[in-house]
Amino acid sequence: NVICSNSMVNALADGPKQLLREYVAERCPGSAEIVDALFWAAKTRPNELRTKELCETLEAVTLIGANINALLATGDGKNRKKSM
């Protein structure tokens, strides 16, 4: 493991920070502005963005998005919306 999960994003050395940036870009395809915004926030607010929480949030969003896409693909999402 190259990156300590308790570290702040801004405190990472350049190599691990670049690896994290590549990981974030991979999890947010087509959204370079999100990657830029996250790393800008980490730089301007160095004690606000923890590595572990960033990775957990990206994984959660990925799983939620996959579930939404699966529901929409099967038509279940339309049925659930009507019943709410």
Short mmCIF file of C-alpha atoms in Angstrom, two decimals:
data_model
loop_
_atom_site.label_atom_id
_atom_site.label_comp_id
_atom_site.label_asym_id
_atom_site.label_seq_id
_atom_site.Cartn_x
_atom_site.Cartn_y
_atom_site.Cartn_z
CA ASN A 1 0.00 0.00 0.00
CA VAL A 2 1.60 3.25 -1.15
CA ILE A 3 -0.86 5.69 0.40
CA CYS A 4 -1.64 5.84 4.12
CA SER A 5 -5.42 5.85 4.49
CA ASN A 6 -5.28 8.35 7.35
CA SER A 7 -3.28 10.90 5.39
CA MET A 8 -4.61 14.16 4.11
CA VAL A 9 -4.60 14.37 0.31
CA ASN A 10 -2.53 17.56 0.32
CA ALA A 11 0.12 15.99 2.60
CA LEU A 12 0.88 13.16 0.19
CA ALA A 13 4.24 13.13 -1.56
CA ASP A 14 4.14 13.91 -5.28
CA GLY A 15 4.31 10.26 -6.45
CA PRO A 16 1.43 8.94 -4.32
CA LYS A 17 -0.55 12.13 -4.96
CA GLN A 18 -0.24 11.58 -8.71
CA LEU A 19 -1.34 7.94 -8.29
CA LEU A 20 -4.36 9.12 -6.31
CA ARG A 21 -5.16 11.72 -8.97
CA GLU A 22 -5.05 8.99 -11.64
CA TYR A 23 -7.32 6.78 -9.51
CA VAL A 24 -9.83 9.61 -9.06
CA ALA A 25 -9.76 10.31 -12.80
CA GLU A 26 -10.39 6.61 -13.49
CA ARG A 27 -13.39 6.58 -11.12
CA CYS A 28 -14.79 9.80 -12.67
CA PRO A 29 -14.46 9.20 -16.42
CA GLY A 30 -15.29 12.23 -18.52
CA SER A 31 -15.23 14.50 -15.48
CA ALA A 32 -11.78 16.07 -15.43
CA GLU A 33 -13.24 19.16 -13.77
CA ILE A 34 -14.23 17.07 -10.74
CA VAL A 35 -10.68 15.80 -10.39
CA ASP A 36 -9.33 19.34 -10.69
CA ALA A 37 -11.85 20.64 -8.15
CA LEU A 38 -11.03 17.94 -5.59
CA PHE A 39 -7.31 18.56 -5.80
CA TRP A 40 -7.81 22.33 -5.76
CA ALA A 41 -9.88 21.91 -2.58
CA ALA A 42 -7.17 19.72 -1.06
CA LYS A 43 -4.55 22.36 -1.83
CA THR A 44 -6.53 25.36 -0.63
CA ARG A 45 -7.99 23.56 2.42
CA PRO A 46 -5.15 21.17 3.35
CA ASN A 47 -6.82 19.83 6.51
CA GLU A 48 -10.20 19.09 4.96
CA LEU A 49 -9.79 16.20 2.48
CA ARG A 50 -8.66 12.87 3.94
CA THR A 51 -7.42 10.21 1.53
CA LYS A 52 -9.54 7.43 3.05
CA GLU A 53 -12.80 9.38 2.86
CA LEU A 54 -12.12 10.44 -0.72
CA CYS A 55 -11.57 6.83 -1.81
CA GLU A 56 -14.59 5.54 0.14
CA THR A 57 -16.83 8.24 -1.34
CA LEU A 58 -15.71 7.45 -4.88
CA GLU A 59 -16.34 3.75 -4.37
CA ALA A 60 -19.79 4.41 -2.89
CA VAL A 61 -20.76 6.67 -5.79
CA THR A 62 -19.54 4.04 -8.26
CA LEU A 63 -21.65 1.31 -6.62
CA ILE A 64 -24.73 3.54 -6.38
CA GLY A 65 -24.35 4.56 -10.02
CA ALA A 66 -24.03 0.93 -11.10
CA ASN A 67 -27.20 0.03 -9.19
CA ILE A 68 -29.12 2.93 -10.72
CA ASN A 69 -27.94 1.95 -14.20
CA ALA A 70 -28.97 -1.67 -13.58
CA LEU A 71 -32.43 -0.60 -12.44
CA LEU A 72 -32.88 1.65 -15.45
CA ALA A 73 -31.69 -1.06 -17.81
CA THR A 74 -34.22 -3.57 -16.49
CA GLY A 75 -37.06 -1.09 -16.20
CA ASP A 76 -37.33 -1.62 -12.42
CA GLY A 77 -36.40 1.99 -11.80
CA LYS A 78 -39.53 3.19 -13.62
CA ASN A 79 -41.78 0.88 -11.60
CA ARG A 80 -40.26 1.92 -8.30
CA LYS A 81 -40.63 5.61 -9.09
CA LYS A 82 -44.35 5.19 -9.73
CA SER A 83 -44.89 3.35 -6.45
CA MET A 84 -43.24 6.05 -4.33
#
